mmCIF file with all atom_site columns, C-alpha atoms in Angstrom:
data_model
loop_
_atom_site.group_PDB
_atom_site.id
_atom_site.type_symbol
_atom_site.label_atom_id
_atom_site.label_alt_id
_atom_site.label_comp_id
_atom_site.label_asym_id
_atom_site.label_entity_id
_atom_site.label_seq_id
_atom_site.pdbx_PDB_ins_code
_atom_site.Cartn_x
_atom_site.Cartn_y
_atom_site.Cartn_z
_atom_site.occupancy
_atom_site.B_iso_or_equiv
_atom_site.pdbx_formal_charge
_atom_site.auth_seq_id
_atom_site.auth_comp_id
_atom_site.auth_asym_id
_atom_site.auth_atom_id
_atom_site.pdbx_PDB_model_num
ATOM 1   C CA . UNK Y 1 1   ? 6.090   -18.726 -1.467  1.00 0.00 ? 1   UNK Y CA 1
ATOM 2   C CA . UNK Y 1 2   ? 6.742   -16.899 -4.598  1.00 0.00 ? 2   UNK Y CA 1
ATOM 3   C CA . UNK Y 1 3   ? 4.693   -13.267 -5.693  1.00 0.00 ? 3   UNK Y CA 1
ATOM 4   C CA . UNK Y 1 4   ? 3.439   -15.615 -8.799  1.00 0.00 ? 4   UNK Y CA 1
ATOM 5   C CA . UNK Y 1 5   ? 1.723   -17.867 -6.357  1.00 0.00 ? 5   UNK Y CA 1
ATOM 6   C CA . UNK Y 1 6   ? 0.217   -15.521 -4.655  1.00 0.00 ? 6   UNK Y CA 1
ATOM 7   C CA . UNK Y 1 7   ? -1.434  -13.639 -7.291  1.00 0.00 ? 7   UNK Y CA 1
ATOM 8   C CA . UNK Y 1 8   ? -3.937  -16.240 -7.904  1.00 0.00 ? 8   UNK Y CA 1
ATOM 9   C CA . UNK Y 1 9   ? -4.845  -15.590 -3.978  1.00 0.00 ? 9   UNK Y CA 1
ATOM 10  C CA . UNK Y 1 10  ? -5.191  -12.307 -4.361  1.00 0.00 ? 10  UNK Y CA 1
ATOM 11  C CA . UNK Y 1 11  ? -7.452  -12.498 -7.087  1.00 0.00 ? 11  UNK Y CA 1
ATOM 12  C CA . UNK Y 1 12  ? -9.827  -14.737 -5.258  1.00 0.00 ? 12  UNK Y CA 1
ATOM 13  C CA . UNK Y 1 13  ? -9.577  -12.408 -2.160  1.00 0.00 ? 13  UNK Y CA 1
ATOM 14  C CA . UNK Y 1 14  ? -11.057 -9.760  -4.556  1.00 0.00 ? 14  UNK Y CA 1
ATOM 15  C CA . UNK Y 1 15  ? -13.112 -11.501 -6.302  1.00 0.00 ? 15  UNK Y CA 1
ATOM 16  C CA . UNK Y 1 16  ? -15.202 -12.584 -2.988  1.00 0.00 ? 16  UNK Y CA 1
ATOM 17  C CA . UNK Y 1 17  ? -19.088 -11.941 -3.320  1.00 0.00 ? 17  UNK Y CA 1
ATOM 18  C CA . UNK Y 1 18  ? -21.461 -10.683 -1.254  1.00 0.00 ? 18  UNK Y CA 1
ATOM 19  C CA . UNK Y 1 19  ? -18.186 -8.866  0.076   1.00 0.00 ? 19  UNK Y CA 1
ATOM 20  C CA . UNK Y 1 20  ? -18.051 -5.094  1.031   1.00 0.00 ? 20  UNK Y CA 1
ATOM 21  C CA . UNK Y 1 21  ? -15.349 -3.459  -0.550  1.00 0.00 ? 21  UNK Y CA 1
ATOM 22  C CA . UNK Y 1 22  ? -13.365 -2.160  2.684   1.00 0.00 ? 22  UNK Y CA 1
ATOM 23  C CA . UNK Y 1 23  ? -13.755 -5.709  3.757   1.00 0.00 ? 23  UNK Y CA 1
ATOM 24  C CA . UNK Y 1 24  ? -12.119 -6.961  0.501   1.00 0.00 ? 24  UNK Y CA 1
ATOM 25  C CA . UNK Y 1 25  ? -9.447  -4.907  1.063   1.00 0.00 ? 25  UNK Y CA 1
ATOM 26  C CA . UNK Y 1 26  ? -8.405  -5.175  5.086   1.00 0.00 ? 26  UNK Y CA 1
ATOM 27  C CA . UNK Y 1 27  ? -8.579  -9.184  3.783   1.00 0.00 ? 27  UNK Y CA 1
ATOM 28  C CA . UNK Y 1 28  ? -6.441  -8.603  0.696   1.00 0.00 ? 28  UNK Y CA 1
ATOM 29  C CA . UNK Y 1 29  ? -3.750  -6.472  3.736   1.00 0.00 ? 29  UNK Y CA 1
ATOM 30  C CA . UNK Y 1 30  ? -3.695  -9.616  5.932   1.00 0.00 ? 30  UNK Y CA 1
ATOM 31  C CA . UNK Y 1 31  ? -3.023  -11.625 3.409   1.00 0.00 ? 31  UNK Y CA 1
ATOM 32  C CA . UNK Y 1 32  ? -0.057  -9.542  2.506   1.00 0.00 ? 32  UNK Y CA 1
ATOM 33  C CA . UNK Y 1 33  ? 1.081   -9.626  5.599   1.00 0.00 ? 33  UNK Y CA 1
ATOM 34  C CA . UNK Y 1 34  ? 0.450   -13.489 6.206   1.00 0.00 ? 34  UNK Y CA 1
ATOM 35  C CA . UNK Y 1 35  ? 2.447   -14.404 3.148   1.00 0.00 ? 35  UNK Y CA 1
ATOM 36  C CA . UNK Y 1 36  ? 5.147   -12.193 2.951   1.00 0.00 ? 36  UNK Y CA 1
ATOM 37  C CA . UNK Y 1 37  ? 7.492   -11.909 5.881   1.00 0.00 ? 37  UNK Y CA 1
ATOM 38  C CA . UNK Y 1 38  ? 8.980   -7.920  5.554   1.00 0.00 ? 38  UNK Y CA 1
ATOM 39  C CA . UNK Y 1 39  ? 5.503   -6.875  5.372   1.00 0.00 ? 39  UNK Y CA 1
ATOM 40  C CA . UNK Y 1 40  ? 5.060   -6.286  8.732   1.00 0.00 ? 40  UNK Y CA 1
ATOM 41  C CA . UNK Y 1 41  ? 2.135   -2.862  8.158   1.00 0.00 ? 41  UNK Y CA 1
ATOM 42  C CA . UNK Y 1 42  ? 0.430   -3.144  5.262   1.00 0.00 ? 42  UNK Y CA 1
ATOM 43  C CA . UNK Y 1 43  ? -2.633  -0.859  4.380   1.00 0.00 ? 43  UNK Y CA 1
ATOM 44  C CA . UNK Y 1 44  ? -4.331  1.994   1.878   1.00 0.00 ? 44  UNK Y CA 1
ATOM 45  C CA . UNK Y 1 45  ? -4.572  5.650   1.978   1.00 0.00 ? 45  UNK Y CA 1
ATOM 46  C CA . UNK Y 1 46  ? -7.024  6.966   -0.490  1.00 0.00 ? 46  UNK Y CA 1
ATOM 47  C CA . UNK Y 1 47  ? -6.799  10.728  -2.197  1.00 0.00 ? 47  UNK Y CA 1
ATOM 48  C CA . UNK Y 1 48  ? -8.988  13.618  -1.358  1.00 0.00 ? 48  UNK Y CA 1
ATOM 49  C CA . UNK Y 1 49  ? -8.182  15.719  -4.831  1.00 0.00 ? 49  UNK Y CA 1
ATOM 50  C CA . UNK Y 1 50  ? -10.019 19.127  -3.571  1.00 0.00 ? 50  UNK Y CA 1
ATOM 51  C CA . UNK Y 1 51  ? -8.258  19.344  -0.364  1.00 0.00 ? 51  UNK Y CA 1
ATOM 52  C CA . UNK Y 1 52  ? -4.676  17.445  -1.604  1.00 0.00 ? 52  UNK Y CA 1
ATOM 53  C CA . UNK Y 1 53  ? -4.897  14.761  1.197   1.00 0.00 ? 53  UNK Y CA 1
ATOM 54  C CA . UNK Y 1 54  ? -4.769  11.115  1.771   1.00 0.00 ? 54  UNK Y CA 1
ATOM 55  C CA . UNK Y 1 55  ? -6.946  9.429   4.243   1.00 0.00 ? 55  UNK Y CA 1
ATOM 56  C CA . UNK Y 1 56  ? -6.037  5.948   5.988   1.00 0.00 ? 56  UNK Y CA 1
ATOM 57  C CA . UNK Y 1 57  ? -8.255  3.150   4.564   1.00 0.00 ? 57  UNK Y CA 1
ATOM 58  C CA . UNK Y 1 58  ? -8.053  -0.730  5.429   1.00 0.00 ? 58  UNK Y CA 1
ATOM 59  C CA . UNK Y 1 59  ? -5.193  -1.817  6.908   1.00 0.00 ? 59  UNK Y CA 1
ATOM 60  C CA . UNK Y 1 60  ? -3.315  -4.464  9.057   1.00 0.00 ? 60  UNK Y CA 1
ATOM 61  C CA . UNK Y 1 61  ? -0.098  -3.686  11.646  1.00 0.00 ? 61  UNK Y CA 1
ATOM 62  C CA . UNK Y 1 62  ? 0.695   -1.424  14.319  1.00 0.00 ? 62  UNK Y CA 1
ATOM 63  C CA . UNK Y 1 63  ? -2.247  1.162   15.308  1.00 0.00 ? 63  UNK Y CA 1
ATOM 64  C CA . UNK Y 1 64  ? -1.063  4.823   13.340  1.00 0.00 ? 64  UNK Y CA 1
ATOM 65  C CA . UNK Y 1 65  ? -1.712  8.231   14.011  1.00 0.00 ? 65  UNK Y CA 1
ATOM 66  C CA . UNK Y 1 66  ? -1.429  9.129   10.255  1.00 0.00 ? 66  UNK Y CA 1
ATOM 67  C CA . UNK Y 1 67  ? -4.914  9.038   9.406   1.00 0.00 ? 67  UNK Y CA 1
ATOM 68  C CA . UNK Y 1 68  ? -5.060  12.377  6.845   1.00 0.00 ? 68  UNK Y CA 1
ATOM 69  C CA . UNK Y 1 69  ? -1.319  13.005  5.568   1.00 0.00 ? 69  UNK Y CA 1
ATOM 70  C CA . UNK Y 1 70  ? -0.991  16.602  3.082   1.00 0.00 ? 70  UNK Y CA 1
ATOM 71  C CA . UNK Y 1 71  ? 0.026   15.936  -0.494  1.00 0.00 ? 71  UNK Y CA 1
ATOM 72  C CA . UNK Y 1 72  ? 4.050   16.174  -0.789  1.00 0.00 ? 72  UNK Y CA 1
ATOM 73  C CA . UNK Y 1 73  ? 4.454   15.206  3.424   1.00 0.00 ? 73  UNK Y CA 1
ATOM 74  C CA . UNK Y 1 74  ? 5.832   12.395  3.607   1.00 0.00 ? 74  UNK Y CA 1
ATOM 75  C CA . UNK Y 1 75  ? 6.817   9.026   1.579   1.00 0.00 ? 75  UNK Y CA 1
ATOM 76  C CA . UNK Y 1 76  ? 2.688   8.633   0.917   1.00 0.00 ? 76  UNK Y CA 1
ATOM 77  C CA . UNK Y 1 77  ? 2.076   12.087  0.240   1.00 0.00 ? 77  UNK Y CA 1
ATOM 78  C CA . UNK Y 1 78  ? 5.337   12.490  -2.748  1.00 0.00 ? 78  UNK Y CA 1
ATOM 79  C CA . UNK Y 1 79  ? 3.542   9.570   -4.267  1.00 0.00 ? 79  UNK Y CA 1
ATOM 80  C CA . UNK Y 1 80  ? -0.146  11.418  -3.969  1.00 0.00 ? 80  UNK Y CA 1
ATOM 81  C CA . UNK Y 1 81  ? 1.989   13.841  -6.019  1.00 0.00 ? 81  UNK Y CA 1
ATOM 82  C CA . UNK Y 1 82  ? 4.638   12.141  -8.009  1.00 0.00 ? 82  UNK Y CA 1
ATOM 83  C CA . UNK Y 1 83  ? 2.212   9.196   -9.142  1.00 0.00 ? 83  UNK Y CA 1
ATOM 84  C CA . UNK Y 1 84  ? 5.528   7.205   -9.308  1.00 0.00 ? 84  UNK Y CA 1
ATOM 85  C CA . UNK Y 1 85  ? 6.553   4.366   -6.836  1.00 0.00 ? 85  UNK Y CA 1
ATOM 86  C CA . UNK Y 1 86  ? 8.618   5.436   -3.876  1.00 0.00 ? 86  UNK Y CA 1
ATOM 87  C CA . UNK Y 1 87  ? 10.903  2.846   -2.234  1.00 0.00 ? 87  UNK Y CA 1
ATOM 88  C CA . UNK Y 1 88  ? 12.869  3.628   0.936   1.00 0.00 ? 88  UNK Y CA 1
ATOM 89  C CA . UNK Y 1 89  ? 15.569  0.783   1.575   1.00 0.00 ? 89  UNK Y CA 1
ATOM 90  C CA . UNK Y 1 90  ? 16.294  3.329   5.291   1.00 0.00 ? 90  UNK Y CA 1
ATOM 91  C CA . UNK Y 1 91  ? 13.877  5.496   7.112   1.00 0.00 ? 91  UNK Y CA 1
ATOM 92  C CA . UNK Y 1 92  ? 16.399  6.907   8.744   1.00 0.00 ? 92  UNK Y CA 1
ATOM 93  C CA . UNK Y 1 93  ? 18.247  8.164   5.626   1.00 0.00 ? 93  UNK Y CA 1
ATOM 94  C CA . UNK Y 1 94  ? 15.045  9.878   4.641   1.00 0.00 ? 94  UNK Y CA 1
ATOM 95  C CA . UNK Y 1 95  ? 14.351  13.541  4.996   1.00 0.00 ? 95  UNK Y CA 1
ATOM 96  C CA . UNK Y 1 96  ? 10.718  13.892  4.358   1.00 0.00 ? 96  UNK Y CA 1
ATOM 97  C CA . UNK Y 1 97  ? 9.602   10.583  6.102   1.00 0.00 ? 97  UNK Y CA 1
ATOM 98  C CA . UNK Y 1 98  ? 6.689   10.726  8.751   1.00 0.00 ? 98  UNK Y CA 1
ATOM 99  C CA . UNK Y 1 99  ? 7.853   8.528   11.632  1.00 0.00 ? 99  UNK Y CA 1
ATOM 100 C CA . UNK Y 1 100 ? 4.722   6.077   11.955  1.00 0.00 ? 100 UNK Y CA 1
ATOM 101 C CA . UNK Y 1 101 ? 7.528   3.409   14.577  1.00 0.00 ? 101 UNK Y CA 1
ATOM 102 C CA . UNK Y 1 102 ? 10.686  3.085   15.467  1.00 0.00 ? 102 UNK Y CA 1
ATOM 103 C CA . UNK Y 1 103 ? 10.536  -0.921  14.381  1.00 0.00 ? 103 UNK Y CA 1
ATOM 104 C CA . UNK Y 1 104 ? 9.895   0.755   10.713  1.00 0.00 ? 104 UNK Y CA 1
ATOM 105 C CA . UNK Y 1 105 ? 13.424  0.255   9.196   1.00 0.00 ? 105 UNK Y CA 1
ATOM 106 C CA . UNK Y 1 106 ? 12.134  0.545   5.350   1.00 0.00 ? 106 UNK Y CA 1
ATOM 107 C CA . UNK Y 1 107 ? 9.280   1.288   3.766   1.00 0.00 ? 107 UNK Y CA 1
ATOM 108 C CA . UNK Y 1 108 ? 7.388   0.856   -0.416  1.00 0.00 ? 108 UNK Y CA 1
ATOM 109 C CA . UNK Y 1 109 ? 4.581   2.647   -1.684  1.00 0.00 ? 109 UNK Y CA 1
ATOM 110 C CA . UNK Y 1 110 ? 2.747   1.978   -5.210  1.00 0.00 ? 110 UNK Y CA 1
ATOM 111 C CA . UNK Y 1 111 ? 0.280   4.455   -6.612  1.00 0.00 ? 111 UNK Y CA 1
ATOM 112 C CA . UNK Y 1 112 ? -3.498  2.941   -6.898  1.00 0.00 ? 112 UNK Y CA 1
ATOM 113 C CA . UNK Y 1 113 ? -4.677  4.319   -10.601 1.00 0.00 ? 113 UNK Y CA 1
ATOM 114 C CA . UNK Y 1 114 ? -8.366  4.485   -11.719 1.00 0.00 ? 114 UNK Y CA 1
ATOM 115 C CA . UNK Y 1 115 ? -8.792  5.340   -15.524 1.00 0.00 ? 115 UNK Y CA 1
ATOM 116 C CA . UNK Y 1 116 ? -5.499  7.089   -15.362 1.00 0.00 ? 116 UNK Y CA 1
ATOM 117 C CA . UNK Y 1 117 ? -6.020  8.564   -11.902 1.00 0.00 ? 117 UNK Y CA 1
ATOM 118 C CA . UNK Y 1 118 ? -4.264  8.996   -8.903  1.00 0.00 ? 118 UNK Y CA 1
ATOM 119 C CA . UNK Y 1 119 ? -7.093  7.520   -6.420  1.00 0.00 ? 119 UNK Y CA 1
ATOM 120 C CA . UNK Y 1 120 ? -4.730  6.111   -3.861  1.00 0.00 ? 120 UNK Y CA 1
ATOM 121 C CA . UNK Y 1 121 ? -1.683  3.996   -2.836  1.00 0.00 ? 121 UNK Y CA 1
ATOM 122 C CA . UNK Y 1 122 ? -0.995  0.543   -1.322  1.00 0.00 ? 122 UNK Y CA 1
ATOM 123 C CA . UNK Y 1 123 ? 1.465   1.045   1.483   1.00 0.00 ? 123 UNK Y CA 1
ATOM 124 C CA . UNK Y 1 124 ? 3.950   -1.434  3.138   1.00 0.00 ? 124 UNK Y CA 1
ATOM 125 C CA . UNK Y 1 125 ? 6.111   -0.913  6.183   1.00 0.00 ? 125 UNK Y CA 1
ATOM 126 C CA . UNK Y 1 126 ? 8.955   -3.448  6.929   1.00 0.00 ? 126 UNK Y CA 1
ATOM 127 C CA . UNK Y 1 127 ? 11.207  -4.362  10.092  1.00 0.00 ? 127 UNK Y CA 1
ATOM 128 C CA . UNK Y 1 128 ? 13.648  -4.894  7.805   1.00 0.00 ? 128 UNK Y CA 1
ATOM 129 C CA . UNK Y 1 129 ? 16.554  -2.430  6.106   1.00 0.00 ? 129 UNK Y CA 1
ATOM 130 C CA . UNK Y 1 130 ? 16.348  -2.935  2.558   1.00 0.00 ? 130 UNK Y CA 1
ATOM 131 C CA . UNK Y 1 131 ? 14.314  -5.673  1.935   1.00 0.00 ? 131 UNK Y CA 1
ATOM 132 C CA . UNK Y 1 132 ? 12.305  -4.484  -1.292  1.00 0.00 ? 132 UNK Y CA 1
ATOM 133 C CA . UNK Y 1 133 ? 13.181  -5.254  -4.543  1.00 0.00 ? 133 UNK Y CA 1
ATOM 134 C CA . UNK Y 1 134 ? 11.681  -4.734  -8.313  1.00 0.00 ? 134 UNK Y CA 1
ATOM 135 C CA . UNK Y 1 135 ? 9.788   -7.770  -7.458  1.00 0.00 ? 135 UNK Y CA 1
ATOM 136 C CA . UNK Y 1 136 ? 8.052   -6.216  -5.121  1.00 0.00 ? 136 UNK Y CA 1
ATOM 137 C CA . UNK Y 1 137 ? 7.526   -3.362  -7.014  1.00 0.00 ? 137 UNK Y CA 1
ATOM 138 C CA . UNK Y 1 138 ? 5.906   -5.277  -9.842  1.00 0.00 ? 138 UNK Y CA 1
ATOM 139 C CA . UNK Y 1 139 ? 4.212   -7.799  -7.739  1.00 0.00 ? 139 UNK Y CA 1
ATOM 140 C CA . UNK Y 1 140 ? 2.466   -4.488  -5.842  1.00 0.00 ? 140 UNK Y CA 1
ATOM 141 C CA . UNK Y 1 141 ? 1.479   -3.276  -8.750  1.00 0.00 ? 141 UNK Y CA 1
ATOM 142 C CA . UNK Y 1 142 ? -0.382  -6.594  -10.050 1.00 0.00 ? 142 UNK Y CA 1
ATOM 143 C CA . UNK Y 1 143 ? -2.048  -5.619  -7.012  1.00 0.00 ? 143 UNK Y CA 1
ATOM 144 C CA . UNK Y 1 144 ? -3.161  -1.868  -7.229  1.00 0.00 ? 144 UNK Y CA 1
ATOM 145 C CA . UNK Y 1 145 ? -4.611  -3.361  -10.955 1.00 0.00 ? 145 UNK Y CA 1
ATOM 146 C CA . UNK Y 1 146 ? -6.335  -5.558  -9.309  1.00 0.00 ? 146 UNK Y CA 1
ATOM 147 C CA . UNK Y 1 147 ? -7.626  -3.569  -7.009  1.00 0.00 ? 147 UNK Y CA 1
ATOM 148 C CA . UNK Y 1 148 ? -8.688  -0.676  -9.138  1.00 0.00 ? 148 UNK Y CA 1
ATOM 149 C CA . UNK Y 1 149 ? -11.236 -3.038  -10.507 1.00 0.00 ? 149 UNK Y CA 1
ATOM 150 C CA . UNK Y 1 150 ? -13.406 -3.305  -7.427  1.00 0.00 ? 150 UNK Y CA 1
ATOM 151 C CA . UNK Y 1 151 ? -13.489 1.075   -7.976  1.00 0.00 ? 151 UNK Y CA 1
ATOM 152 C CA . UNK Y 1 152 ? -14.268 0.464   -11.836 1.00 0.00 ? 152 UNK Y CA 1
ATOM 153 C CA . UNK Y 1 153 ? -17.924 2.111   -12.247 1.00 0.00 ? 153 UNK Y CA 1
#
């Protein structure tokens, strides 16, 4: 299955009514991680600007300590701050990477934005060294647009 076909999917996931939110979203994770192979933990943290955290939102994998990560610790926390995407072909060959499992062999994170902010990031662990490319990249951030529409006032 191709990142074209899925879009329509994860539009319609989304889209759901009568659908919280946080529901919407732990949905929109499994079917991440249904569909594409390498994404074996796939979830959201969500920015706290006043205290220059990220919390854990919905997400599907491996249970995880990291529940409130500090701005700059971290893959998550350089993208709280960077507002750029962050791929990591090796943990291991990463100096400020938070351990979450030694299974995680690589690891992409895309920046959520909401009317030009920062509100979050969409965060993918794989079992797999190297297995992101800019397709992923671009397909990830189809997503995070997507998704910013559900925070769209």
């Amino acid at each position: 299955m191709t990142f074209e076909n899925l879009k329509p999917q994860v539009i319609a996931i989304l889209s759901e009514v009568n659908t919280e939110r946080d529901v919407k979203l732990k949905n929109l994770c499994q079917f991440l991680s249904d569909n594409v192979s390498y994404y074996n933990w796939v979830g959201f943290y969500f920015a706290n600007h006043e205290n220059k955290t990220i919390h854990l939102g919905p997400y599907v994998g491996a249970e995880t300590d990291h529940t409130v990560i500090p701005f700059g610790k971290g893959i998550c926390g350089q993208v709280a701050e960077s507002n750029a995407n962050f791929v990591v072909p090796d943990v291991s060959a990463q100096d400020n990477y938070i351990a979450c499992s030694f299974t995680v062999k690589s690891e992409i994170v895309v920046p959520l934005f909401v009317n030009g902010v920062n509100i979050g990031q969409i965060d993918i662990d794989s079992h797999v060294i190297d297995p992101f490319t800019e397709a992923d990249e671009r397909f990830l951030e189809f997503v995070n647009e997507e998704v910013a529409k559900l925070f769209l006032k």
